[in-house]
Amino acid sequence: MKKKEEARDKKTEKDEEIKEKKAKEKVKKEEKKQGEGFKEPDLPVLFVWFISMLSGKSWEYLGLIMNPETKEINKDLKKAKIAIDTVAFLYDQIKNDLNPEDFKRIENLLANLRMNYVEKLKES
């Protein structure tokens, strides 16, 4: 009787070890899948995102839109110029890799930012 119980206990332990091993393998496979699922964006995509962020700050520094956090309009032409120049620099770096739609959109964006900057400079 004791031998049967010992054999059953050993079998149970082995079953648990197998289950644990399978669970660990499953977790590793899931982690690998998630790692494969993440694809680092291309450099032009990141630059377009940076341009979008900087252009928003440019409009804010030109005093044409309010700061979304403070709900205030803060005009700072020095910061606006830096942001606009940075947008222009990023654009120059990736313009050959852009699709025609993004190319035209950023060209227009830069033209509008620059015109508004000149107007605000004249007002000062």
mmCIF file with all atom_site columns, C-alpha atoms in Angstrom:
data_model
loop_
_atom_site.group_PDB
_atom_site.id
_atom_site.type_symbol
_atom_site.label_atom_id
_atom_site.label_alt_id
_atom_site.label_comp_id
_atom_site.label_asym_id
_atom_site.label_entity_id
_atom_site.label_seq_id
_atom_site.pdbx_PDB_ins_code
_atom_site.Cartn_x
_atom_site.Cartn_y
_atom_site.Cartn_z
_atom_site.occupancy
_atom_site.B_iso_or_equiv
_atom_site.pdbx_formal_charge
_atom_site.auth_seq_id
_atom_site.auth_comp_id
_atom_site.auth_asym_id
_atom_site.auth_atom_id
_atom_site.pdbx_PDB_model_num
ATOM 1   C CA . MET A 1 1   ? 0.000  0.000  0.000   1.00 0.00 ? 1   MET A CA 1
ATOM 2   C CA . LYS A 1 2   ? 2.793  2.359  0.911   1.00 0.00 ? 2   LYS A CA 1
ATOM 3   C CA . LYS A 1 3   ? 4.517  1.708  -2.387  1.00 0.00 ? 3   LYS A CA 1
ATOM 4   C CA . LYS A 1 4   ? 1.342  2.628  -4.257  1.00 0.00 ? 4   LYS A CA 1
ATOM 5   C CA . GLU A 1 5   ? 1.069  5.884  -2.306  1.00 0.00 ? 5   GLU A CA 1
ATOM 6   C CA . GLU A 1 6   ? 4.737  6.685  -2.920  1.00 0.00 ? 6   GLU A CA 1
ATOM 7   C CA . ALA A 1 7   ? 4.365  5.944  -6.611  1.00 0.00 ? 7   ALA A CA 1
ATOM 8   C CA . ARG A 1 8   ? 1.246  8.131  -6.765  1.00 0.00 ? 8   ARG A CA 1
ATOM 9   C CA . ASP A 1 9   ? 3.033  10.956 -4.937  1.00 0.00 ? 9   ASP A CA 1
ATOM 10  C CA . LYS A 1 10  ? 5.995  10.724 -7.318  1.00 0.00 ? 10  LYS A CA 1
ATOM 11  C CA . LYS A 1 11  ? 3.654  10.743 -10.289 1.00 0.00 ? 11  LYS A CA 1
ATOM 12  C CA . THR A 1 12  ? 1.846  13.779 -8.874  1.00 0.00 ? 12  THR A CA 1
ATOM 13  C CA . GLU A 1 13  ? 5.160  15.578 -8.323  1.00 0.00 ? 13  GLU A CA 1
ATOM 14  C CA . LYS A 1 14  ? 6.260  14.753 -11.855 1.00 0.00 ? 14  LYS A CA 1
ATOM 15  C CA . ASP A 1 15  ? 2.932  15.942 -13.253 1.00 0.00 ? 15  ASP A CA 1
ATOM 16  C CA . GLU A 1 16  ? 3.288  19.205 -11.363 1.00 0.00 ? 16  GLU A CA 1
ATOM 17  C CA . GLU A 1 17  ? 6.859  19.640 -12.616 1.00 0.00 ? 17  GLU A CA 1
ATOM 18  C CA . ILE A 1 18  ? 5.706  19.030 -16.185 1.00 0.00 ? 18  ILE A CA 1
ATOM 19  C CA . LYS A 1 19  ? 2.840  21.514 -15.782 1.00 0.00 ? 19  LYS A CA 1
ATOM 20  C CA . GLU A 1 20  ? 5.211  24.097 -14.317 1.00 0.00 ? 20  GLU A CA 1
ATOM 21  C CA . LYS A 1 21  ? 7.710  23.572 -17.132 1.00 0.00 ? 21  LYS A CA 1
ATOM 22  C CA . LYS A 1 22  ? 4.971  23.932 -19.760 1.00 0.00 ? 22  LYS A CA 1
ATOM 23  C CA . ALA A 1 23  ? 3.694  27.091 -18.075 1.00 0.00 ? 23  ALA A CA 1
ATOM 24  C CA . LYS A 1 24  ? 7.194  28.606 -18.117 1.00 0.00 ? 24  LYS A CA 1
ATOM 25  C CA . GLU A 1 25  ? 7.609  27.704 -21.784 1.00 0.00 ? 25  GLU A CA 1
ATOM 26  C CA . LYS A 1 26  ? 4.256  29.290 -22.562 1.00 0.00 ? 26  LYS A CA 1
ATOM 27  C CA . VAL A 1 27  ? 5.268  32.494 -20.774 1.00 0.00 ? 27  VAL A CA 1
ATOM 28  C CA . LYS A 1 28  ? 8.553  32.586 -22.713 1.00 0.00 ? 28  LYS A CA 1
ATOM 29  C CA . LYS A 1 29  ? 6.704  32.120 -26.005 1.00 0.00 ? 29  LYS A CA 1
ATOM 30  C CA . GLU A 1 30  ? 4.286  34.936 -25.122 1.00 0.00 ? 30  GLU A CA 1
ATOM 31  C CA . GLU A 1 31  ? 7.148  37.250 -24.187 1.00 0.00 ? 31  GLU A CA 1
ATOM 32  C CA . LYS A 1 32  ? 8.893  36.413 -27.443 1.00 0.00 ? 32  LYS A CA 1
ATOM 33  C CA . LYS A 1 33  ? 5.699  37.102 -29.401 1.00 0.00 ? 33  LYS A CA 1
ATOM 34  C CA . GLN A 1 34  ? 5.276  40.462 -27.684 1.00 0.00 ? 34  GLN A CA 1
ATOM 35  C CA . GLY A 1 35  ? 8.897  41.323 -28.403 1.00 0.00 ? 35  GLY A CA 1
ATOM 36  C CA . GLU A 1 36  ? 8.407  40.450 -32.051 1.00 0.00 ? 36  GLU A CA 1
ATOM 37  C CA . GLY A 1 37  ? 5.173  42.460 -32.152 1.00 0.00 ? 37  GLY A CA 1
ATOM 38  C CA . PHE A 1 38  ? 6.964  45.685 -31.269 1.00 0.00 ? 38  PHE A CA 1
ATOM 39  C CA . LYS A 1 39  ? 8.619  47.201 -34.275 1.00 0.00 ? 39  LYS A CA 1
ATOM 40  C CA . GLU A 1 40  ? 10.724 50.288 -33.837 1.00 0.00 ? 40  GLU A CA 1
ATOM 41  C CA . PRO A 1 41  ? 9.369  53.083 -36.053 1.00 0.00 ? 41  PRO A CA 1
ATOM 42  C CA . ASP A 1 42  ? 11.394 54.285 -39.014 1.00 0.00 ? 42  ASP A CA 1
ATOM 43  C CA . LEU A 1 43  ? 13.399 57.460 -38.591 1.00 0.00 ? 43  LEU A CA 1
ATOM 44  C CA . PRO A 1 44  ? 11.202 59.523 -40.958 1.00 0.00 ? 44  PRO A CA 1
ATOM 45  C CA . VAL A 1 45  ? 8.133  58.501 -38.938 1.00 0.00 ? 45  VAL A CA 1
ATOM 46  C CA . LEU A 1 46  ? 9.807  59.683 -35.732 1.00 0.00 ? 46  LEU A CA 1
ATOM 47  C CA . PHE A 1 47  ? 10.883 62.939 -37.367 1.00 0.00 ? 47  PHE A CA 1
ATOM 48  C CA . VAL A 1 48  ? 7.337  63.616 -38.578 1.00 0.00 ? 48  VAL A CA 1
ATOM 49  C CA . TRP A 1 49  ? 6.136  63.019 -35.007 1.00 0.00 ? 49  TRP A CA 1
ATOM 50  C CA . PHE A 1 50  ? 8.786  65.424 -33.639 1.00 0.00 ? 50  PHE A CA 1
ATOM 51  C CA . ILE A 1 51  ? 7.804  67.991 -36.262 1.00 0.00 ? 51  ILE A CA 1
ATOM 52  C CA . SER A 1 52  ? 4.186  67.681 -35.198 1.00 0.00 ? 52  SER A CA 1
ATOM 53  C CA . MET A 1 53  ? 5.064  68.199 -31.538 1.00 0.00 ? 53  MET A CA 1
ATOM 54  C CA . LEU A 1 54  ? 7.373  71.143 -32.234 1.00 0.00 ? 54  LEU A CA 1
ATOM 55  C CA . SER A 1 55  ? 4.913  72.841 -34.556 1.00 0.00 ? 55  SER A CA 1
ATOM 56  C CA . GLY A 1 56  ? 2.286  72.694 -31.805 1.00 0.00 ? 56  GLY A CA 1
ATOM 57  C CA . LYS A 1 57  ? 4.719  74.367 -29.431 1.00 0.00 ? 57  LYS A CA 1
ATOM 58  C CA . SER A 1 58  ? 5.559  76.925 -32.135 1.00 0.00 ? 58  SER A CA 1
ATOM 59  C CA . TRP A 1 59  ? 1.914  77.984 -32.436 1.00 0.00 ? 59  TRP A CA 1
ATOM 60  C CA . GLU A 1 60  ? 1.761  78.170 -28.657 1.00 0.00 ? 60  GLU A CA 1
ATOM 61  C CA . TYR A 1 61  ? 4.917  80.325 -28.422 1.00 0.00 ? 61  TYR A CA 1
ATOM 62  C CA . LEU A 1 62  ? 3.588  82.590 -31.174 1.00 0.00 ? 62  LEU A CA 1
ATOM 63  C CA . GLY A 1 63  ? 0.656  83.264 -28.850 1.00 0.00 ? 63  GLY A CA 1
ATOM 64  C CA . LEU A 1 64  ? -1.852 81.896 -31.355 1.00 0.00 ? 64  LEU A CA 1
ATOM 65  C CA . ILE A 1 65  ? -3.062 78.978 -29.245 1.00 0.00 ? 65  ILE A CA 1
ATOM 66  C CA . MET A 1 66  ? -3.284 78.532 -25.514 1.00 0.00 ? 66  MET A CA 1
ATOM 67  C CA . ASN A 1 67  ? -1.192 76.179 -23.468 1.00 0.00 ? 67  ASN A CA 1
ATOM 68  C CA . PRO A 1 68  ? -3.432 73.119 -22.955 1.00 0.00 ? 68  PRO A CA 1
ATOM 69  C CA . GLU A 1 69  ? -2.172 72.587 -19.411 1.00 0.00 ? 69  GLU A CA 1
ATOM 70  C CA . THR A 1 70  ? -2.345 76.140 -18.056 1.00 0.00 ? 70  THR A CA 1
ATOM 71  C CA . LYS A 1 71  ? -5.163 77.364 -20.342 1.00 0.00 ? 71  LYS A CA 1
ATOM 72  C CA . GLU A 1 72  ? -3.162 80.571 -20.821 1.00 0.00 ? 72  GLU A CA 1
ATOM 73  C CA . ILE A 1 73  ? -1.693 82.249 -23.875 1.00 0.00 ? 73  ILE A CA 1
ATOM 74  C CA . ASN A 1 74  ? 2.030  82.789 -23.432 1.00 0.00 ? 74  ASN A CA 1
ATOM 75  C CA . LYS A 1 75  ? 3.832  84.556 -26.238 1.00 0.00 ? 75  LYS A CA 1
ATOM 76  C CA . ASP A 1 76  ? 7.580  83.969 -26.432 1.00 0.00 ? 76  ASP A CA 1
ATOM 77  C CA . LEU A 1 77  ? 8.985  84.797 -29.864 1.00 0.00 ? 77  LEU A CA 1
ATOM 78  C CA . LYS A 1 78  ? 12.499 83.629 -29.002 1.00 0.00 ? 78  LYS A CA 1
ATOM 79  C CA . LYS A 1 79  ? 11.222 80.135 -28.185 1.00 0.00 ? 79  LYS A CA 1
ATOM 80  C CA . ALA A 1 80  ? 8.930  80.246 -31.226 1.00 0.00 ? 80  ALA A CA 1
ATOM 81  C CA . LYS A 1 81  ? 11.910 80.943 -33.498 1.00 0.00 ? 81  LYS A CA 1
ATOM 82  C CA . ILE A 1 82  ? 13.899 78.086 -31.974 1.00 0.00 ? 82  ILE A CA 1
ATOM 83  C CA . ALA A 1 83  ? 10.978 75.686 -32.416 1.00 0.00 ? 83  ALA A CA 1
ATOM 84  C CA . ILE A 1 84  ? 10.353 76.810 -36.022 1.00 0.00 ? 84  ILE A CA 1
ATOM 85  C CA . ASP A 1 85  ? 14.049 76.540 -36.906 1.00 0.00 ? 85  ASP A CA 1
ATOM 86  C CA . THR A 1 86  ? 14.140 73.046 -35.402 1.00 0.00 ? 86  THR A CA 1
ATOM 87  C CA . VAL A 1 87  ? 11.097 72.023 -37.450 1.00 0.00 ? 87  VAL A CA 1
ATOM 88  C CA . ALA A 1 88  ? 12.876 73.332 -40.562 1.00 0.00 ? 88  ALA A CA 1
ATOM 89  C CA . PHE A 1 89  ? 16.046 71.425 -39.687 1.00 0.00 ? 89  PHE A CA 1
ATOM 90  C CA . LEU A 1 90  ? 14.187 68.147 -39.122 1.00 0.00 ? 90  LEU A CA 1
ATOM 91  C CA . TYR A 1 91  ? 12.258 68.660 -42.340 1.00 0.00 ? 91  TYR A CA 1
ATOM 92  C CA . ASP A 1 92  ? 15.476 69.228 -44.310 1.00 0.00 ? 92  ASP A CA 1
ATOM 93  C CA . GLN A 1 93  ? 16.874 65.976 -42.918 1.00 0.00 ? 93  GLN A CA 1
ATOM 94  C CA . ILE A 1 94  ? 13.947 63.794 -44.051 1.00 0.00 ? 94  ILE A CA 1
ATOM 95  C CA . LYS A 1 95  ? 12.275 65.574 -46.959 1.00 0.00 ? 95  LYS A CA 1
ATOM 96  C CA . ASN A 1 96  ? 13.676 63.101 -49.505 1.00 0.00 ? 96  ASN A CA 1
ATOM 97  C CA . ASP A 1 97  ? 12.186 60.159 -47.568 1.00 0.00 ? 97  ASP A CA 1
ATOM 98  C CA . LEU A 1 98  ? 8.691  61.606 -47.167 1.00 0.00 ? 98  LEU A CA 1
ATOM 99  C CA . ASN A 1 99  ? 5.651  60.573 -49.120 1.00 0.00 ? 99  ASN A CA 1
ATOM 100 C CA . PRO A 1 100 ? 4.212  63.393 -51.293 1.00 0.00 ? 100 PRO A CA 1
ATOM 101 C CA . GLU A 1 101 ? 1.347  64.035 -48.867 1.00 0.00 ? 101 GLU A CA 1
ATOM 102 C CA . ASP A 1 102 ? 3.616  64.553 -45.833 1.00 0.00 ? 102 ASP A CA 1
ATOM 103 C CA . PHE A 1 103 ? 6.073  66.546 -47.948 1.00 0.00 ? 103 PHE A CA 1
ATOM 104 C CA . LYS A 1 104 ? 3.388  69.042 -49.002 1.00 0.00 ? 104 LYS A CA 1
ATOM 105 C CA . ARG A 1 105 ? 1.823  69.180 -45.536 1.00 0.00 ? 105 ARG A CA 1
ATOM 106 C CA . ILE A 1 106 ? 5.117  70.017 -43.820 1.00 0.00 ? 106 ILE A CA 1
ATOM 107 C CA . GLU A 1 107 ? 6.059  72.531 -46.535 1.00 0.00 ? 107 GLU A CA 1
ATOM 108 C CA . ASN A 1 108 ? 2.756  74.352 -45.916 1.00 0.00 ? 108 ASN A CA 1
ATOM 109 C CA . LEU A 1 109 ? 3.166  74.084 -42.163 1.00 0.00 ? 109 LEU A CA 1
ATOM 110 C CA . LEU A 1 110 ? 6.606  75.676 -42.296 1.00 0.00 ? 110 LEU A CA 1
ATOM 111 C CA . ALA A 1 111 ? 5.411  78.459 -44.591 1.00 0.00 ? 111 ALA A CA 1
ATOM 112 C CA . ASN A 1 112 ? 2.508  79.244 -42.236 1.00 0.00 ? 112 ASN A CA 1
ATOM 113 C CA . LEU A 1 113 ? 4.707  79.164 -39.146 1.00 0.00 ? 113 LEU A CA 1
ATOM 114 C CA . ARG A 1 114 ? 7.247  81.493 -40.737 1.00 0.00 ? 114 ARG A CA 1
ATOM 115 C CA . MET A 1 115 ? 4.608  83.963 -41.977 1.00 0.00 ? 115 MET A CA 1
ATOM 116 C CA . ASN A 1 116 ? 2.948  84.071 -38.572 1.00 0.00 ? 116 ASN A CA 1
ATOM 117 C CA . TYR A 1 117 ? 6.317  84.528 -36.887 1.00 0.00 ? 117 TYR A CA 1
ATOM 118 C CA . VAL A 1 118 ? 7.082  87.549 -39.102 1.00 0.00 ? 118 VAL A CA 1
ATOM 119 C CA . GLU A 1 119 ? 3.636  89.036 -38.374 1.00 0.00 ? 119 GLU A CA 1
ATOM 120 C CA . LYS A 1 120 ? 4.087  88.608 -34.618 1.00 0.00 ? 120 LYS A CA 1
ATOM 121 C CA . LEU A 1 121 ? 7.570  90.080 -34.856 1.00 0.00 ? 121 LEU A CA 1
ATOM 122 C CA . LYS A 1 122 ? 6.148  93.178 -36.576 1.00 0.00 ? 122 LYS A CA 1
ATOM 123 C CA . GLU A 1 123 ? 3.511  93.523 -33.839 1.00 0.00 ? 123 GLU A CA 1
ATOM 124 C CA . SER A 1 124 ? 6.172  93.533 -31.104 1.00 0.00 ? 124 SER A CA 1
#
